[in-house]
mmCIF file of C-alpha atoms in Angstrom:
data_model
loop_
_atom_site.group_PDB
_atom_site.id
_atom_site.type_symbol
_atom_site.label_atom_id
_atom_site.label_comp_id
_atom_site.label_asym_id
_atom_site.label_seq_id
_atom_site.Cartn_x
_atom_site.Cartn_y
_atom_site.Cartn_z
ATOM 1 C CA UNK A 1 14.923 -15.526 -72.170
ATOM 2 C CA UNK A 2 16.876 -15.897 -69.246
ATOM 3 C CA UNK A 3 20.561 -16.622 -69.434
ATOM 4 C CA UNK A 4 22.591 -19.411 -67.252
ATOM 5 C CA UNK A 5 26.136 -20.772 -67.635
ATOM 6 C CA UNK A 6 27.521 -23.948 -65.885
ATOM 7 C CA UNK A 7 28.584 -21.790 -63.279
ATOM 8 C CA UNK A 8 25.065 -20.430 -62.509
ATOM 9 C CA UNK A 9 23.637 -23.583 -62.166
ATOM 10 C CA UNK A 10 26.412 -25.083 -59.869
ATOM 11 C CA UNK A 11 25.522 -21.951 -58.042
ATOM 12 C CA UNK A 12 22.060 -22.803 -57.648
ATOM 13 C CA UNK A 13 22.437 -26.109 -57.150
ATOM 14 C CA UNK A 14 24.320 -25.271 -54.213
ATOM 15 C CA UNK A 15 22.122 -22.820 -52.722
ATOM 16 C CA UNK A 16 19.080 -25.592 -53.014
ATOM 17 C CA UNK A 17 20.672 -27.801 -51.231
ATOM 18 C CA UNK A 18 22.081 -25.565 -48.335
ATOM 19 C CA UNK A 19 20.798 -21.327 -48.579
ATOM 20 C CA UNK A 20 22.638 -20.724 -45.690
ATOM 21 C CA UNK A 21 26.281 -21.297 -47.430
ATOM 22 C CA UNK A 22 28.338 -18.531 -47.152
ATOM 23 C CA UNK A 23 29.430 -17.151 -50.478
ATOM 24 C CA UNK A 24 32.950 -18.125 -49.868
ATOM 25 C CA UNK A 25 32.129 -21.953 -49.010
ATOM 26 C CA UNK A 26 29.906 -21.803 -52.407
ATOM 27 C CA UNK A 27 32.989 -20.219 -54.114
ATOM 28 C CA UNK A 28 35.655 -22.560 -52.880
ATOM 29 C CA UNK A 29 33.117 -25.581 -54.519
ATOM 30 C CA UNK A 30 32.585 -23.658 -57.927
ATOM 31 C CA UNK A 31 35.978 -21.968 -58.253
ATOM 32 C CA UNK A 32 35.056 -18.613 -57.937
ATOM 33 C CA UNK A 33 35.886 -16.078 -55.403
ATOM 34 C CA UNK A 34 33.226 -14.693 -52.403
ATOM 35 C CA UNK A 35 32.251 -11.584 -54.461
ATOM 36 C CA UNK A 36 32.119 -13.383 -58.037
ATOM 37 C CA UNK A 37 29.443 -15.738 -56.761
ATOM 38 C CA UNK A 38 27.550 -12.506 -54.858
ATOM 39 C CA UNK A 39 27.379 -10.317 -58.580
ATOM 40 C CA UNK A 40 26.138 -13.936 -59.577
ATOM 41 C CA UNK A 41 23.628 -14.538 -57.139
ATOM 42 C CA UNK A 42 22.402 -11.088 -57.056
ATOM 43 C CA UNK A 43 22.214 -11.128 -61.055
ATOM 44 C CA UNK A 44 20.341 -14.440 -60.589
ATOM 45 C CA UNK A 45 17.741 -12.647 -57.931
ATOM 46 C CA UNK A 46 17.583 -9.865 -60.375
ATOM 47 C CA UNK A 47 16.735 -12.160 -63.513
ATOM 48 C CA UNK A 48 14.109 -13.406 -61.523
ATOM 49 C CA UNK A 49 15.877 -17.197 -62.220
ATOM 50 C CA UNK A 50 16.131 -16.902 -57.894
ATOM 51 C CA UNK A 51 12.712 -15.528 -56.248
ATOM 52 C CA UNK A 52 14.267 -15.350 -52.416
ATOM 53 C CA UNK A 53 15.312 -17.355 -50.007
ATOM 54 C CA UNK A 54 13.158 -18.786 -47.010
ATOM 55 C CA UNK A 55 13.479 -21.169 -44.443
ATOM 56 C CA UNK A 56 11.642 -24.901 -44.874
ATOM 57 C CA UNK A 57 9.425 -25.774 -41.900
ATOM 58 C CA UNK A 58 7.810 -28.818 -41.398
ATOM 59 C CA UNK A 59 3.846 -28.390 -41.440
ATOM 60 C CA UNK A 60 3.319 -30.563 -38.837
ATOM 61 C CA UNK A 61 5.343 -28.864 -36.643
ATOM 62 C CA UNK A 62 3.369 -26.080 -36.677
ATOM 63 C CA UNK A 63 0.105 -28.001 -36.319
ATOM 64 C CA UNK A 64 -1.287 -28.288 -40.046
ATOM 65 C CA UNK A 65 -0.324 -31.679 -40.733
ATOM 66 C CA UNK A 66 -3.555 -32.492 -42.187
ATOM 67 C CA UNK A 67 -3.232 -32.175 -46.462
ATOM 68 C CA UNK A 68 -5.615 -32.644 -49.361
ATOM 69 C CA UNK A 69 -5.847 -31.689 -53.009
ATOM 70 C CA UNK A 70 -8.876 -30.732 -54.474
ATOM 71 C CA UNK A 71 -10.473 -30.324 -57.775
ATOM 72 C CA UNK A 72 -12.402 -27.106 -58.314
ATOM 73 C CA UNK A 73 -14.638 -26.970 -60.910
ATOM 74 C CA UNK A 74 -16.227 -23.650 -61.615
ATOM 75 C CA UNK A 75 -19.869 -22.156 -62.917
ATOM 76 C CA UNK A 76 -19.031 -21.285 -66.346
ATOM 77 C CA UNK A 77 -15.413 -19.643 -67.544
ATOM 78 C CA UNK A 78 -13.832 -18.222 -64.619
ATOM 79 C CA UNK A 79 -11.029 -16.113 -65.314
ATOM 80 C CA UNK A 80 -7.838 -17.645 -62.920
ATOM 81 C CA UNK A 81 -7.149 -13.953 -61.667
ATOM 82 C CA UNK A 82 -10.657 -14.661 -59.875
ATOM 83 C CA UNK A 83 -10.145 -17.825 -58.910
ATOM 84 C CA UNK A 84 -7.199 -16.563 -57.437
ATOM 85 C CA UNK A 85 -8.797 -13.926 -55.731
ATOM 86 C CA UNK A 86 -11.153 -16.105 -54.728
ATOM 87 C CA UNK A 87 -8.941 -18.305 -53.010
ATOM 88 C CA UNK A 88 -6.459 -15.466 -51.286
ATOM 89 C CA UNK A 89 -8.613 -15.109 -48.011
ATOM 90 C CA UNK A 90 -8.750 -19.324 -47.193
ATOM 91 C CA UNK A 91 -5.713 -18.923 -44.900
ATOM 92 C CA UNK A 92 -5.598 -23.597 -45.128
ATOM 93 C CA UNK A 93 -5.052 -22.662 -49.444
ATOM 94 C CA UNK A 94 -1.508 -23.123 -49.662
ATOM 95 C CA UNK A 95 -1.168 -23.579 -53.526
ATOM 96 C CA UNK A 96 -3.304 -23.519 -56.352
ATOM 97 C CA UNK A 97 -3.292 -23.965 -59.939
ATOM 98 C CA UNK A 98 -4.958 -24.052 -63.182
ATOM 99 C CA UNK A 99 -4.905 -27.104 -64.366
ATOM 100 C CA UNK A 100 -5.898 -29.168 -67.992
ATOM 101 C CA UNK A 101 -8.465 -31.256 -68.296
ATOM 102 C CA UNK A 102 -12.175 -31.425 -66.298
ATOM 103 C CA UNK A 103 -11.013 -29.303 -63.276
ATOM 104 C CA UNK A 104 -10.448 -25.652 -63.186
ATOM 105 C CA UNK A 105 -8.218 -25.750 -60.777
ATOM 106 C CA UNK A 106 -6.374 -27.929 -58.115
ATOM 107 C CA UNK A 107 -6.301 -26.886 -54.874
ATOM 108 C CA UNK A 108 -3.519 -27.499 -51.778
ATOM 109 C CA UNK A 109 -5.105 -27.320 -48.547
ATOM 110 C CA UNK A 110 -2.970 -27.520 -45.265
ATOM 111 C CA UNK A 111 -4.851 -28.248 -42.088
ATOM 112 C CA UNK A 112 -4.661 -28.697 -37.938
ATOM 113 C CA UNK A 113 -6.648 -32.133 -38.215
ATOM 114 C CA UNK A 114 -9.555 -33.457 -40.197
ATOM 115 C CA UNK A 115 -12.172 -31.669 -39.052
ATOM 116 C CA UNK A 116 -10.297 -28.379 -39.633
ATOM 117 C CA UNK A 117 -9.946 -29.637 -42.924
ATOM 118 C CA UNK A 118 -13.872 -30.406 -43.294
ATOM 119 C CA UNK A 119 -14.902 -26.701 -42.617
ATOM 120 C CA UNK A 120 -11.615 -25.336 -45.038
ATOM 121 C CA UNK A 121 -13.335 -27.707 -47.397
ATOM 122 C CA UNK A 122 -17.020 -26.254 -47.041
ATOM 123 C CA UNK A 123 -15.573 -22.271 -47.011
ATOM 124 C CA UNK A 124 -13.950 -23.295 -50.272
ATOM 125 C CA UNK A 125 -17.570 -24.601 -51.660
ATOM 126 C CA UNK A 126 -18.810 -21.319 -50.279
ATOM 127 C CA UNK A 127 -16.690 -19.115 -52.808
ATOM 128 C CA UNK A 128 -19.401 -18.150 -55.701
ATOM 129 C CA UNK A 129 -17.663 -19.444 -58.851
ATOM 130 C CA UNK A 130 -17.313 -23.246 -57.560
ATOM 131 C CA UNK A 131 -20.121 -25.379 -58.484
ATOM 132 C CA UNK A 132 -18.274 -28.337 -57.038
ATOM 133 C CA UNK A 133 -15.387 -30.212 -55.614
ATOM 134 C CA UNK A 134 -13.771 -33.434 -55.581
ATOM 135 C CA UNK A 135 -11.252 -33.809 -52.227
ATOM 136 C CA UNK A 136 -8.026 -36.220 -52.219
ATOM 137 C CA UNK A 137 -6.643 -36.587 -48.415
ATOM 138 C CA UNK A 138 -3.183 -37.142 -48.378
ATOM 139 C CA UNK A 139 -2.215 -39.781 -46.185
ATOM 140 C CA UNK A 140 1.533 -39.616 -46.006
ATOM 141 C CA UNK A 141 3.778 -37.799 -48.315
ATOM 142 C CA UNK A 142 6.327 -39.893 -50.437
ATOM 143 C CA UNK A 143 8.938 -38.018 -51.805
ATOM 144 C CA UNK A 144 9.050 -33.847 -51.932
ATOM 145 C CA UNK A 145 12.182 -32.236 -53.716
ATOM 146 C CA UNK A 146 13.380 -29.074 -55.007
ATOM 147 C CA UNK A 147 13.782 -28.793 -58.292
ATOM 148 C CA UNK A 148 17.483 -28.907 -59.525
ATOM 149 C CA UNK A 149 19.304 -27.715 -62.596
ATOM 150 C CA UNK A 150 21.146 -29.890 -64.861
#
């Protein structure tokens, strides 16, 4: 089980809302100096409780502004370590999961418009475990957060 203190979490906290704080400025708010809050972080990367940092770009800037989620249903019991691999080469799959109830899996597909998203939609019916689909377009996103610790 991974361990976190107060300090940990103010830690993270901090780093979700701005990962490009120095250590210092994350020190100063915490009460710890530059190095305590490095052997902190770096423990936290370690523990796997932080998996990297990265930078947050708007999909639409980049063209794929088109979304959708979609229900997979498979032929039979699919193992998720093939419906993963199954999924890998659809470059428009952004996340996927294996869900409860009728669906094997939900899909995130990110797309340049809706026709790109049409023919991401048919390669995914192409893969040779789905025996069919049910498609949600998003048509604008409402409210997208990090999660936060206590």
């Amino acid at each position: 089980m991974l361990r976190m203190d107060a300090l940990d979490q103010r830690i993270i906290s901090h780093l979700v809302t701005d990962a490009r704080a120095s250590y210092a400025e994350i020190g100063s708010d915490v009460g710890l100096s530059a190095p305590a809050v490095k052997r902190r972080v770096d423990k936290l990367l370690d523990q796997g409780v932080l998996q990297g940092f990265t930078a947050v770009v708007d999909p639409e800037a980049l063209g794929w502004g088109t979304e959708a989620f979609v229900e997979v249903h498979c032929h039979g019991n699919v193992p998720a370590r093939r419906i993963r691999s199954g999924l890998e080469p659809l470059p428009e799959v952004v996340a996927a999961y294996t869900v409860s109830g009728q669906a094997d899996a939900i899909v995130h597909l990110r797309a340049a418009d809706i026709h790109h998203l049409e023919e991401a939609m048919e390669r995914l019916r192409e893969v040779d475990f789905v025996s069919r689909t049910v498609s949600t377009v998003v048509l604008s996103r409402l409210l997208e957060r990090q999660p936060q610790p206590d």
